[in-house]
PDB file of C-alpha atoms and ligand atoms in Angstrom:
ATOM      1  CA  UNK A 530      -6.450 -12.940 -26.073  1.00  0.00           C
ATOM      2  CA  UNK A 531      -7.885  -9.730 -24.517  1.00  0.00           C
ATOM      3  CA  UNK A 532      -6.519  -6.330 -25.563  1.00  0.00           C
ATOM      4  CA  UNK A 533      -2.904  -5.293 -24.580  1.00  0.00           C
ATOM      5  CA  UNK A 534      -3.154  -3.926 -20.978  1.00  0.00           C
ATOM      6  CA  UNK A 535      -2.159  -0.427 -19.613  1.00  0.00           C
ATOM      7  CA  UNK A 536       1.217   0.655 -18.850  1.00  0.00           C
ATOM      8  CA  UNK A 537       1.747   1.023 -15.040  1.00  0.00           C
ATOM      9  CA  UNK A 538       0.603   4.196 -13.829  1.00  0.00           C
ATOM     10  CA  UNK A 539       3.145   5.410 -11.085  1.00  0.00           C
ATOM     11  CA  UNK A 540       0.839   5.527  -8.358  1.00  0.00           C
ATOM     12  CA  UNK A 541      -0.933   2.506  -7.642  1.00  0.00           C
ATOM     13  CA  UNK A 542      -4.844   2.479  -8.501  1.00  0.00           C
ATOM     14  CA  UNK A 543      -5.691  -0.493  -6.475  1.00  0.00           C
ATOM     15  CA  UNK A 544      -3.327  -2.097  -3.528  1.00  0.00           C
ATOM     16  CA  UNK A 545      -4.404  -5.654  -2.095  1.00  0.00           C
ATOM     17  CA  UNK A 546      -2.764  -6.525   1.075  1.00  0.00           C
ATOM     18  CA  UNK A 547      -2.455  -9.267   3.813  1.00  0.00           C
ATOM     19  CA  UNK A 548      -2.425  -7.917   6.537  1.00  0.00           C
ATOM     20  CA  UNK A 549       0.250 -10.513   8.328  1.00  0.00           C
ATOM     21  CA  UNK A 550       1.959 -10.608  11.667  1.00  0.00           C
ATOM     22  CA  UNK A 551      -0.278  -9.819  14.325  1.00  0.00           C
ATOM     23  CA  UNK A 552       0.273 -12.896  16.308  1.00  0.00           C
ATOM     24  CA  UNK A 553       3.979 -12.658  16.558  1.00  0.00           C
ATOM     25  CA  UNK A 554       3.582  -8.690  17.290  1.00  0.00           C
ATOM     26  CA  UNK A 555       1.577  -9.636  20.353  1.00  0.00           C
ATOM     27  CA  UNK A 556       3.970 -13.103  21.243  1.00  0.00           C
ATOM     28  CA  UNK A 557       6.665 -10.576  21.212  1.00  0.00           C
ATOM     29  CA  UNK A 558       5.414  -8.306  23.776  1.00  0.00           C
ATOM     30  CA  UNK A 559       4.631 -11.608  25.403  1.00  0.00           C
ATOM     31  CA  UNK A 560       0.893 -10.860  25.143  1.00  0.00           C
ATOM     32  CA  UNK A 561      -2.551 -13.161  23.986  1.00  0.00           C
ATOM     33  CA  UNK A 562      -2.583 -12.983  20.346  1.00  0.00           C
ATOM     34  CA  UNK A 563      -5.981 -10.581  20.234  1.00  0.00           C
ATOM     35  CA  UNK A 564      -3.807  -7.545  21.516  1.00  0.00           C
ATOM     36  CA  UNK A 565      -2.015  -7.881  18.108  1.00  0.00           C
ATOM     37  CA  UNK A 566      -5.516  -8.017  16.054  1.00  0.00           C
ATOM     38  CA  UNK A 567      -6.496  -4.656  17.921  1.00  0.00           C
ATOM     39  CA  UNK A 568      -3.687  -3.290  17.168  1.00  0.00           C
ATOM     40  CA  UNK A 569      -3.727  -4.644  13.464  1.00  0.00           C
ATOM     41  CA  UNK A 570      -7.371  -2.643  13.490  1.00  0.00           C
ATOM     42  CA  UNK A 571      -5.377   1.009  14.427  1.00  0.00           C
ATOM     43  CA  UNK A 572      -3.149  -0.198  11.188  1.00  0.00           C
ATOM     44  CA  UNK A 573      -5.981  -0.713   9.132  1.00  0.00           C
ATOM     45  CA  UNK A 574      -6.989   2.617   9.773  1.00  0.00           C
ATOM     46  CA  UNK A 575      -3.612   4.130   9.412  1.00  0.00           C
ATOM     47  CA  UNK A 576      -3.694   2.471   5.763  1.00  0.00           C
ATOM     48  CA  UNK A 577      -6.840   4.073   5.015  1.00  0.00           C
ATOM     49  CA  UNK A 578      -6.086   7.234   5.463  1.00  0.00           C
ATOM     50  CA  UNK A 579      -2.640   6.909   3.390  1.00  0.00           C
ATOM     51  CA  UNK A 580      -4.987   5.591   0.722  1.00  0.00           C
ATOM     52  CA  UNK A 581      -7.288   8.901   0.842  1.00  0.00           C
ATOM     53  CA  UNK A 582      -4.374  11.262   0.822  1.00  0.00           C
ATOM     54  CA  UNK A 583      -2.489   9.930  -2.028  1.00  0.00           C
ATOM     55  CA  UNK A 584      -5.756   9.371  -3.666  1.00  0.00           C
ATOM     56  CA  UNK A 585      -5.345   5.835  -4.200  1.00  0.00           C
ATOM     57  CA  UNK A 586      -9.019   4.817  -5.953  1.00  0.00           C
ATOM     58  CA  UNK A 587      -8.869   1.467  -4.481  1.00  0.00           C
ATOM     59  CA  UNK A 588      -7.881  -0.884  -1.270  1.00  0.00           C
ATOM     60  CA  UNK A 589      -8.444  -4.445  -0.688  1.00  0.00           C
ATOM     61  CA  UNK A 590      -7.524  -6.078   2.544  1.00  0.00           C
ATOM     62  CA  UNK A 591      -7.608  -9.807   3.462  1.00  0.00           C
ATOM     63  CA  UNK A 592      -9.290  -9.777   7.000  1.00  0.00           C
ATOM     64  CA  UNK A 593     -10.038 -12.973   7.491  1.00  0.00           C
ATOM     65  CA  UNK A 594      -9.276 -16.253   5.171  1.00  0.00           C
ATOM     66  CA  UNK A 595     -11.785 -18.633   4.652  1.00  0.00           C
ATOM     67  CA  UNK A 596      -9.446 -21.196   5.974  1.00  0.00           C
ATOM     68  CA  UNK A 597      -8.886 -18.937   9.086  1.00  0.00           C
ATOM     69  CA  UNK A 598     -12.148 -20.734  10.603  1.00  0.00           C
ATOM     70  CA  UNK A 599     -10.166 -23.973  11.620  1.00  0.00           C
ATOM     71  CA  UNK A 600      -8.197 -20.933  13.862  1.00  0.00           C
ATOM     72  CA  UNK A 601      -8.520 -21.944  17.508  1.00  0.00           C
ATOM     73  CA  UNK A 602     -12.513 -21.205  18.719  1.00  0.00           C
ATOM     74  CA  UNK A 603     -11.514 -18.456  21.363  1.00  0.00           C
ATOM     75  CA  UNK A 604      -9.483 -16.400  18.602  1.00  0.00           C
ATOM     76  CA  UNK A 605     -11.818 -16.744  16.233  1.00  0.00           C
ATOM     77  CA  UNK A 606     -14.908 -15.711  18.532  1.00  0.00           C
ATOM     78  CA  UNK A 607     -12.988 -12.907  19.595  1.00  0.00           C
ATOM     79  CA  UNK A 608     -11.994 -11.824  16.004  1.00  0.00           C
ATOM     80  CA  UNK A 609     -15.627 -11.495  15.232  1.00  0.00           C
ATOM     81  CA  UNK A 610     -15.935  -9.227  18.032  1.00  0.00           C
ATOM     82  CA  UNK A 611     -13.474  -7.064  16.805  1.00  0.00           C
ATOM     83  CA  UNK A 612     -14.668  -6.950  13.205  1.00  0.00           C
ATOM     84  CA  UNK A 613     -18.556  -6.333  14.745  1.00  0.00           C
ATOM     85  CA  UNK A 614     -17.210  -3.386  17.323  1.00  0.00           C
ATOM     86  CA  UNK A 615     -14.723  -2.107  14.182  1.00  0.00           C
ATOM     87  CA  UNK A 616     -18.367  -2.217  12.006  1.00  0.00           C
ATOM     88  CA  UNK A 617     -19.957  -0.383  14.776  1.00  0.00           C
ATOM     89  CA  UNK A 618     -17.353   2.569  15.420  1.00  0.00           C
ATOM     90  CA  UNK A 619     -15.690   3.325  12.193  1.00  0.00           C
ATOM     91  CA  UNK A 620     -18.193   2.827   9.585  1.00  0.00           C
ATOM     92  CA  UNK A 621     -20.150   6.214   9.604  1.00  0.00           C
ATOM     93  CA  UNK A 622     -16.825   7.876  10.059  1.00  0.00           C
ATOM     94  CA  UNK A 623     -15.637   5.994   6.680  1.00  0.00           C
ATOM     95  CA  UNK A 624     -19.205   7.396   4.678  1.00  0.00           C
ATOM     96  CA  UNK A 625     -18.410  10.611   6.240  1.00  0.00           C
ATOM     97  CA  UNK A 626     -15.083  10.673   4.108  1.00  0.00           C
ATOM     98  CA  UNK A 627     -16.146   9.125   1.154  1.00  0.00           C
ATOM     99  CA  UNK A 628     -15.586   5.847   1.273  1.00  0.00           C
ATOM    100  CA  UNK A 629     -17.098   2.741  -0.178  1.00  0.00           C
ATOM    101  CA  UNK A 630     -17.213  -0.051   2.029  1.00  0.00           C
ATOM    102  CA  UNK A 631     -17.896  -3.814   0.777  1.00  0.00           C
ATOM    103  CA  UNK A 632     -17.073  -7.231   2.008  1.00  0.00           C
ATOM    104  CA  UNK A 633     -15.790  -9.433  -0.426  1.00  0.00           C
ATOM    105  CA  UNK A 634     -15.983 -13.661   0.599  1.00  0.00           C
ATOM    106  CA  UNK A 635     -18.854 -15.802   2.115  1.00  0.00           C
ATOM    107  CA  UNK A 636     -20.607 -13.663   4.030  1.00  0.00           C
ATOM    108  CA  UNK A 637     -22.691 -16.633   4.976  1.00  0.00           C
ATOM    109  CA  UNK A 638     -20.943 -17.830   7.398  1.00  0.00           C
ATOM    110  CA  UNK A 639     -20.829 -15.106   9.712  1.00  0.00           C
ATOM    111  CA  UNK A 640     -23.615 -14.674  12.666  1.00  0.00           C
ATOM    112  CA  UNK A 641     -26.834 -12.849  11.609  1.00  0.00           C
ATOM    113  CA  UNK A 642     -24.942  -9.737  13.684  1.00  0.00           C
ATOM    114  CA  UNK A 643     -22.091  -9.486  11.649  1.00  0.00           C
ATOM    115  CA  UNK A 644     -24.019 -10.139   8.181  1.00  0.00           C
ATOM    116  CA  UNK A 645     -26.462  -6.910   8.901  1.00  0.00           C
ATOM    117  CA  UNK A 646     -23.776  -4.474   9.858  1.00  0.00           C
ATOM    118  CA  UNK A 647     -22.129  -5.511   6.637  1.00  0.00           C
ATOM    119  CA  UNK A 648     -25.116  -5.390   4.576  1.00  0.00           C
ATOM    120  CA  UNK A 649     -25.921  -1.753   6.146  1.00  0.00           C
ATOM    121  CA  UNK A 650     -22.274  -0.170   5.677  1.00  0.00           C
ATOM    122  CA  UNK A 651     -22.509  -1.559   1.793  1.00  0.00           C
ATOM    123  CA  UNK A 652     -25.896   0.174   1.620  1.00  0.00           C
ATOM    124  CA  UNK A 653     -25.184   3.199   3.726  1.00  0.00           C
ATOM    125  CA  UNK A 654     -21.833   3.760   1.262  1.00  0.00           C
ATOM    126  CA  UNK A 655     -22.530   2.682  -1.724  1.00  0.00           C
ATOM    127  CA  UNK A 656     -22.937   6.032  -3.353  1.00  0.00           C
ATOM    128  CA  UNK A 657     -19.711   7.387  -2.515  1.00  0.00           C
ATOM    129  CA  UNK A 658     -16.448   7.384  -4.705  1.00  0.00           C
ATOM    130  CA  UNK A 659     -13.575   8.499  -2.678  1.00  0.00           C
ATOM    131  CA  UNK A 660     -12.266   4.691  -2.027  1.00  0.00           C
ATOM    132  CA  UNK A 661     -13.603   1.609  -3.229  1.00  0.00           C
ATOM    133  CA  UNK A 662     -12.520  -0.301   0.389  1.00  0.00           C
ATOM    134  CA  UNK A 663     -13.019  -3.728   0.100  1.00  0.00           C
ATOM    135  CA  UNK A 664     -12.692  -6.461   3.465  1.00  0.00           C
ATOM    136  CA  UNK A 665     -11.887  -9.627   2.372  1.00  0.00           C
ATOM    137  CA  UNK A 666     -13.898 -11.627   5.266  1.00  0.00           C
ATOM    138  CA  UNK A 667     -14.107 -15.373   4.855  1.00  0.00           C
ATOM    139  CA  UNK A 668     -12.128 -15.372   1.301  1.00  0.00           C
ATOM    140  CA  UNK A 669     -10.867 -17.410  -0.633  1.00  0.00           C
ATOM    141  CA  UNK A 670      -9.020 -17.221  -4.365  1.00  0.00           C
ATOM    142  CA  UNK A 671     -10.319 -20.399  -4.855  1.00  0.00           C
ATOM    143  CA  UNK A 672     -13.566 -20.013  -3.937  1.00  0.00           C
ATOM    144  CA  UNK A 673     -14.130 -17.318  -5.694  1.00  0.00           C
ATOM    145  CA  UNK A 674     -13.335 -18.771  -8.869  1.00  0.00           C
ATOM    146  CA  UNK A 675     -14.989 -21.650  -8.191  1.00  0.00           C
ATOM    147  CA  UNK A 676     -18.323 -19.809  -7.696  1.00  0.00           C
ATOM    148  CA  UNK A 677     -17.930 -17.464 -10.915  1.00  0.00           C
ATOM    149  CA  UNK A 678     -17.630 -20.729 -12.650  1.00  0.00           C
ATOM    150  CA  UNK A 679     -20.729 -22.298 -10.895  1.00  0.00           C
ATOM    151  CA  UNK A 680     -22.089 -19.085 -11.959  1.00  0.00           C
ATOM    152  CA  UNK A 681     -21.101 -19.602 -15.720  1.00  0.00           C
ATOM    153  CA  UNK A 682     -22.398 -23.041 -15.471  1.00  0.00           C
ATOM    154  CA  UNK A 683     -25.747 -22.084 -14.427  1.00  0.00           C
ATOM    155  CA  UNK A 684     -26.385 -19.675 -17.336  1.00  0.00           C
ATOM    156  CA  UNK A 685     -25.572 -22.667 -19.570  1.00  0.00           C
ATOM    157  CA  UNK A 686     -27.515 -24.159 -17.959  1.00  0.00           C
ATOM    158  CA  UNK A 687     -30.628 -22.014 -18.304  1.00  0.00           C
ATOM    159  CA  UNK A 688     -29.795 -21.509 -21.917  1.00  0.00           C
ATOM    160  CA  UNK A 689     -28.196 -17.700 -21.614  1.00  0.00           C
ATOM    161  CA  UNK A 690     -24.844 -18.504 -22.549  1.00  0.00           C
ATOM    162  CA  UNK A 691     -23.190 -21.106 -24.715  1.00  0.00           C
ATOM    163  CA  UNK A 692     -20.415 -23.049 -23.998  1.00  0.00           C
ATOM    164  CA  UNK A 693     -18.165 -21.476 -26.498  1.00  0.00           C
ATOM    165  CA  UNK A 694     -18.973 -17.903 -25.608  1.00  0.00           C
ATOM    166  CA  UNK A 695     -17.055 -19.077 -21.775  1.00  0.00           C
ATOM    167  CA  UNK A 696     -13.746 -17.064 -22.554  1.00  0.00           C
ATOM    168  CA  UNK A 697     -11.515 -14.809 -19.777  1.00  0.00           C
ATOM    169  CA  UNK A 698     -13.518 -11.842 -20.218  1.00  0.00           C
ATOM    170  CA  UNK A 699     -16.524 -14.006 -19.068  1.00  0.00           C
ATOM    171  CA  UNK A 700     -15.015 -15.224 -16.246  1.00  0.00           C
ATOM    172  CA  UNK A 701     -12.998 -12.008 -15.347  1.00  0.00           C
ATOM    173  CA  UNK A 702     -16.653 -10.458 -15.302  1.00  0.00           C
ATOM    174  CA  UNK A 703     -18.023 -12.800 -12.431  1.00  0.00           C
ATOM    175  CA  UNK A 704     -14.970 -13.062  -9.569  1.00  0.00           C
ATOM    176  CA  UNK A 705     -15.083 -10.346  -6.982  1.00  0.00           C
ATOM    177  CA  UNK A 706     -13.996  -7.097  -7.554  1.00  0.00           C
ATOM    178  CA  UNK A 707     -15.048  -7.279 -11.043  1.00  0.00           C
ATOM    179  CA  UNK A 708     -16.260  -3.635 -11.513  1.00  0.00           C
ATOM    180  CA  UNK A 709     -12.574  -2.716 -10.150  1.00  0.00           C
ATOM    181  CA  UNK A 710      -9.004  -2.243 -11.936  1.00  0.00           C
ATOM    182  CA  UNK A 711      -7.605  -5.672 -11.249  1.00  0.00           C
ATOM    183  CA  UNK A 712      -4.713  -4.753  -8.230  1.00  0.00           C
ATOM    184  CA  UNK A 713      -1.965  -3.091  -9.396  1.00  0.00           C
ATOM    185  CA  UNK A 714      -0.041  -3.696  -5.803  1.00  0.00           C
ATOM    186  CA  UNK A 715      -0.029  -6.385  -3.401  1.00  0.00           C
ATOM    187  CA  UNK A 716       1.920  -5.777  -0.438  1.00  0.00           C
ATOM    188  CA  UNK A 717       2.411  -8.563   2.511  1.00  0.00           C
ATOM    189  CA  UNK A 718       3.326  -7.596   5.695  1.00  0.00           C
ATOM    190  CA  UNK A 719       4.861 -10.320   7.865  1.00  0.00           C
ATOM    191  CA  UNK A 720       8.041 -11.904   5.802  1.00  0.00           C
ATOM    192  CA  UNK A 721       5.880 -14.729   4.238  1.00  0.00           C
ATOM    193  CA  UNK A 722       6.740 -14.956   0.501  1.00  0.00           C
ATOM    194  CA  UNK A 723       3.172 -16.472  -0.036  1.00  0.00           C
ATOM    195  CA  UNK A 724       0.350 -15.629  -1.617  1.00  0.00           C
ATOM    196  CA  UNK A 725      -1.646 -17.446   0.826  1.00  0.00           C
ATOM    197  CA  UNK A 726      -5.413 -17.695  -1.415  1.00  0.00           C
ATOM    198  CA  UNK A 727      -5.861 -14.227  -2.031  1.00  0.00           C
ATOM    199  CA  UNK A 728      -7.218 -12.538  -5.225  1.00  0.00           C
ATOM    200  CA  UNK A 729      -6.241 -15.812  -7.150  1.00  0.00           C
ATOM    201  CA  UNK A 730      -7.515 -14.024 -10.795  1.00  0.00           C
ATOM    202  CA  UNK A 731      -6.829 -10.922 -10.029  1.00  0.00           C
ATOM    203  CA  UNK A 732      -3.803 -11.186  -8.720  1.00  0.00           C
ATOM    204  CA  UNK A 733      -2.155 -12.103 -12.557  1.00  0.00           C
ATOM    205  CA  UNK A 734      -0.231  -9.150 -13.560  1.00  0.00           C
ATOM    206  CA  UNK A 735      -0.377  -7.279  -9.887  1.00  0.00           C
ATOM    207  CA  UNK A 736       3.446  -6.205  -8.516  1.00  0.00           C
ATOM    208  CA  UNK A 737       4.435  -7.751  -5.267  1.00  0.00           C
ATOM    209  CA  UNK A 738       5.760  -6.592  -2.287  1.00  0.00           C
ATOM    210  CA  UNK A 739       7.049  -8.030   0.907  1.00  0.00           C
ATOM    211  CA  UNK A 740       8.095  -6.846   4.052  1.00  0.00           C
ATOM    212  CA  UNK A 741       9.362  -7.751   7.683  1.00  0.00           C
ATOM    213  CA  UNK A 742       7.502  -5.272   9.513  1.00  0.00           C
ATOM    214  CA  UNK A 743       4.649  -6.799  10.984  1.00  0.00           C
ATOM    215  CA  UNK A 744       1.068  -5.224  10.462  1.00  0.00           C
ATOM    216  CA  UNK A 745       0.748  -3.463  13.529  1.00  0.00           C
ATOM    217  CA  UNK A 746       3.787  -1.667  13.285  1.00  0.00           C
ATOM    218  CA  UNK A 747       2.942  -0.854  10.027  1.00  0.00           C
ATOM    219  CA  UNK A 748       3.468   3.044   9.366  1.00  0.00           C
ATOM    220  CA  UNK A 749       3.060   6.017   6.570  1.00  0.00           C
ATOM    221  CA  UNK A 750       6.798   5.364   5.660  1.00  0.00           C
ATOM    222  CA  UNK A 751       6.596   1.573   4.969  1.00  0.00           C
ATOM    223  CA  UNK A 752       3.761   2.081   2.603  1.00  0.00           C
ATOM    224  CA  UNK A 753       5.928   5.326   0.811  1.00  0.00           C
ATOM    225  CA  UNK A 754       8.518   2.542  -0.039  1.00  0.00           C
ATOM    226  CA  UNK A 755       5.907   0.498  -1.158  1.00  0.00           C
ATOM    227  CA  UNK A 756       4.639   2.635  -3.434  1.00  0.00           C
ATOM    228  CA  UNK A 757       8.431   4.153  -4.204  1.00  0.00           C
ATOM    229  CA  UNK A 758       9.200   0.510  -4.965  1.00  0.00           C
ATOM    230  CA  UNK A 759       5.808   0.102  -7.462  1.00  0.00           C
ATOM    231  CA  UNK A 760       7.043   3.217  -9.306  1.00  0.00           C
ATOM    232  CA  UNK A 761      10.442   1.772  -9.992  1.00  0.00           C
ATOM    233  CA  UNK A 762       8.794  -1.660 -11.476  1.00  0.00           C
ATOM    234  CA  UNK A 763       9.061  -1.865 -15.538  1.00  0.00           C
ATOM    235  CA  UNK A 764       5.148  -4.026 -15.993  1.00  0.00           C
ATOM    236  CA  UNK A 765       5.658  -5.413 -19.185  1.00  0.00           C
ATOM    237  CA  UNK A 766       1.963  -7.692 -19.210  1.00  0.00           C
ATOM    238  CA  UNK A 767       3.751 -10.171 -21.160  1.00  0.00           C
ATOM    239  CA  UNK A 768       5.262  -7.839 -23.774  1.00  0.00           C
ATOM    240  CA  UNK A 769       9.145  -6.830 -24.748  1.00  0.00           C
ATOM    241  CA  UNK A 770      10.699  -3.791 -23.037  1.00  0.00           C
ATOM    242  CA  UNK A 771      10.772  -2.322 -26.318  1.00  0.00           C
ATOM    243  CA  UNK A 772       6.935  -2.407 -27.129  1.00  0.00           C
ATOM    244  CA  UNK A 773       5.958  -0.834 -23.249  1.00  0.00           C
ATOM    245  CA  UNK A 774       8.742   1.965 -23.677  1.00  0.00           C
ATOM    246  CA  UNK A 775       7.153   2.468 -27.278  1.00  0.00           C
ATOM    247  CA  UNK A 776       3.592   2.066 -26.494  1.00  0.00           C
ATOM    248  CA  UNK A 777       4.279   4.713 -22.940  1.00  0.00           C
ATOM    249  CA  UNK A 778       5.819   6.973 -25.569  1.00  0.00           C
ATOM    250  CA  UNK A 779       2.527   7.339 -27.437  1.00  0.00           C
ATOM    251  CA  UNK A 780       0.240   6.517 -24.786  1.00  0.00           C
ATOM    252  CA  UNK A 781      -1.788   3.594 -27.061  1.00  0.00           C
ATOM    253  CA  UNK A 782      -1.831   1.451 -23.830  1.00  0.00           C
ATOM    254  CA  UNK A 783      -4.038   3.145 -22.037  1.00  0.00           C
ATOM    255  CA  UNK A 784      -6.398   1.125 -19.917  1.00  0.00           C
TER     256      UNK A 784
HETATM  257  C1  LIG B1647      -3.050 -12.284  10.270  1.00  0.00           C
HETATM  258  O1  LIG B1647      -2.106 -12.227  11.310  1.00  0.00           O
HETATM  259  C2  LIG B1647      -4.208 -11.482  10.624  1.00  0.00           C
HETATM  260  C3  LIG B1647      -5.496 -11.935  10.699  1.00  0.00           C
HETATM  261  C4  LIG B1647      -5.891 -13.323  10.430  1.00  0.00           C
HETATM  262  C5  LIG B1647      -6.586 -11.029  11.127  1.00  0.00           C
HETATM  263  C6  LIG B1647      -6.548  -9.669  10.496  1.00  0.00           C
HETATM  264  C7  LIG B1647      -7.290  -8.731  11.350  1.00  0.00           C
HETATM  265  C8  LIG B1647      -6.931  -7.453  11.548  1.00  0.00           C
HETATM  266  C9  LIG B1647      -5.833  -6.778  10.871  1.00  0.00           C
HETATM  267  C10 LIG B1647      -7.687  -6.633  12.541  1.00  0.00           C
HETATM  268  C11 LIG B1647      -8.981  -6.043  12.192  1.00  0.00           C
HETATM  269  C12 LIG B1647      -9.359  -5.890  10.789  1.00  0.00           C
HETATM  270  C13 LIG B1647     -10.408  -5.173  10.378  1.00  0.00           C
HETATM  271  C14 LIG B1647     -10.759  -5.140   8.935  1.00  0.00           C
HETATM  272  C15 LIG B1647     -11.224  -4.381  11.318  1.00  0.00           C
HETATM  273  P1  LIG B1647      -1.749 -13.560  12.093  1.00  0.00           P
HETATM  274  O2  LIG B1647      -2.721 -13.712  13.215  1.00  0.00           O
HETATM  275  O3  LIG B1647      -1.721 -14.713  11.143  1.00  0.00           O
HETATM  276  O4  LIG B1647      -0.321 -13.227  12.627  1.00  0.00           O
HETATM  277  P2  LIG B1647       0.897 -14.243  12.811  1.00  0.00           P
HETATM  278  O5  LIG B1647       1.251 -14.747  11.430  1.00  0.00           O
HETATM  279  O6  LIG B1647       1.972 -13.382  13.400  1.00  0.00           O
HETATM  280  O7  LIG B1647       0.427 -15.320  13.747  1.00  0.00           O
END
C-alpha cells in the first residue's frame, strides 16, 4: 500500500476537465458544429486565466480523444486547424505569463505541422512554473496505461527491473502527468455523467463535477462553484471520517 494521502487542500492543485458540449452549443444556434469548437477555444482561454488568478498550479484539458479520430473527416480536418492556428496565436502569449505548455497523448498521429508547434511550445515553456497546462490531444486512459506497462515490460525485459519490484508506485511513475499531483478536480461540462477515457490512473481519488452548461458558455462563475463545491467535499482516500478530521487536526497527512 503506498503512504496515506494528503487531506484535500481547499483550493484545487490540479483540475482535469472535458471540455463537452460544443456541438450542441453550435446545433443550437443552428450553426456547423466548428463555430462551437471556436468558441470552445475563447473558453479555454477564459479557464486559463481563472487558473492563473486563483493560482491553481495545474490544468489538464481533454482536447481531443484518441477515439475522436473516427469523428467525421471534415470536423476532424478542421479541428486540426484550429488546434495549429490556437498553437500559432496563443502560445508566446502563454510563455509570456508563465505557463508550461505540454501535450499529453499520441502525438504521432498528428501531421508533421502540428507535431513541431507542439514540440516548440514544450521547449519554448518548459522553464516556466506559473501553470503546468497540459492538452490532452489524441488521449486515451487506456492507452496510457497500456504504454507505461509496455514500458515496465521492456525494462524486464532488458534486465533493469524485476518482476516483483512492478508495484503502483512503478506504474504511477510511468503514465502521463507523472511529475504532477494526481487531479484533485475533474469537472465535465456538457451533462454527461461519464468519464469518457480520461486520466484512467489518475483519476482514482480526484472529486467530480458535472454540469449543464456547455463549454462555450462556460464562465468565471461556473468554475467559482466548482471550486466552492471541491471545498465543501470531505476526501477521505479510503479512510474513516474520524482518522481525516484527526490527521487535518495535526497536519500528519500532508502530501
Ligand atoms: C467536445 O465537444 C469537444 C471536442 C471534441 C473538441 C474540444 C476542442 C476545443 C474546446 C477547442 C479548442 C481547444 C484547444 C485546446 C485550442 P463535442 O464536439 O463532443 O460537443 P457535443 O457533445 O455537444 O457534440
Amino acid at each position: 500500500m503506498s503512504a496515506p494521502p494528503a487531506t484535500a487542500p481547499r483550493t484545487p492543485r490540479h483540475v482535469a476537465i472535458i471540455m463537452d458540449g460544443n456541438g450542441r452549443w453550435a446545433a443550437r444556434r443552428r450553426r456547423p458544429r466548428m463555430i462551437g469548437h471556436r468558441a470552445g477555444a475563447r473558453a479555454v482561454n477564459l479557464c486559463i486565466d481563472f487558473c492563473l488568478e486563483r493560482g491553481i498550479g495545474a490544468l489538464t484539458l481533454f482536447a481531443f480523444s484518441s477515439e475522436n479520430w473516427g469523428r467525421p473527416a471534415d470536423e476532424v480536418g478542421a479541428l486540426m486547424k484550429l488546434f495549429l492556428n490556437a498553437l500559432d496565436r496563443e502560445v508566446v502569449e502563454l510563455h509570456r505569463r508563465g505557463v508550461r505548455v505540454r501535450f499529453i497523448g499520441d502525438r504521432s498521429r498528428f501531421d508533421a505541422g502540428i507535431i513541431a508547434r507542439m514540440d516548440a511550445a514544450e521547449g519554448l515553456t518548459s522553464g516556466n512554473t506559473g501553470l503546468a497546462l497540459s492538452i490532452a490531444a489524441s488521449y486515451g486512459g487506456r492507452q496510457d496505461i497500456a504504454t507505461a506497462a509496455r514500458a515496465l515490460a521492456v525494462e524486464v525485459a532488458a534486465g533493469r527491473l524485476r518482476p516483483e519490484d512492478i508495484d503502483e508506485a512503478a506504474l504511477a511513475g510511468r503514465v502521463a502527468l507523472a511529475d504532477l499531483p494526481p487531479p484533485d478536480l475533474f469537472i465535465r461540462t456538457g451533462g454527461d455523467l461519464r468519464i469518457s477515457n480520461f486520466l484512467l490512473w489518475q483519476l482514482a481519488y480526484t472529486e467530480l463535477w458535472f454540469t449543464e452548461t456547455l463549454w462555450p458558455d462556460l464562465d468565471a462563475g461556473v468554475l467559482q462553484q466548482a471550486l466552492d463545491d471541491f471545498a465543501s467535499r470531505e476526501r477521505r482516500f479510503g479512510l474513516t471520517g474520524e482518522q481525516v478530521a484527526s490527521a487535518s487536526a495535526t497536519d500528519t497527512m500532508a502530501p
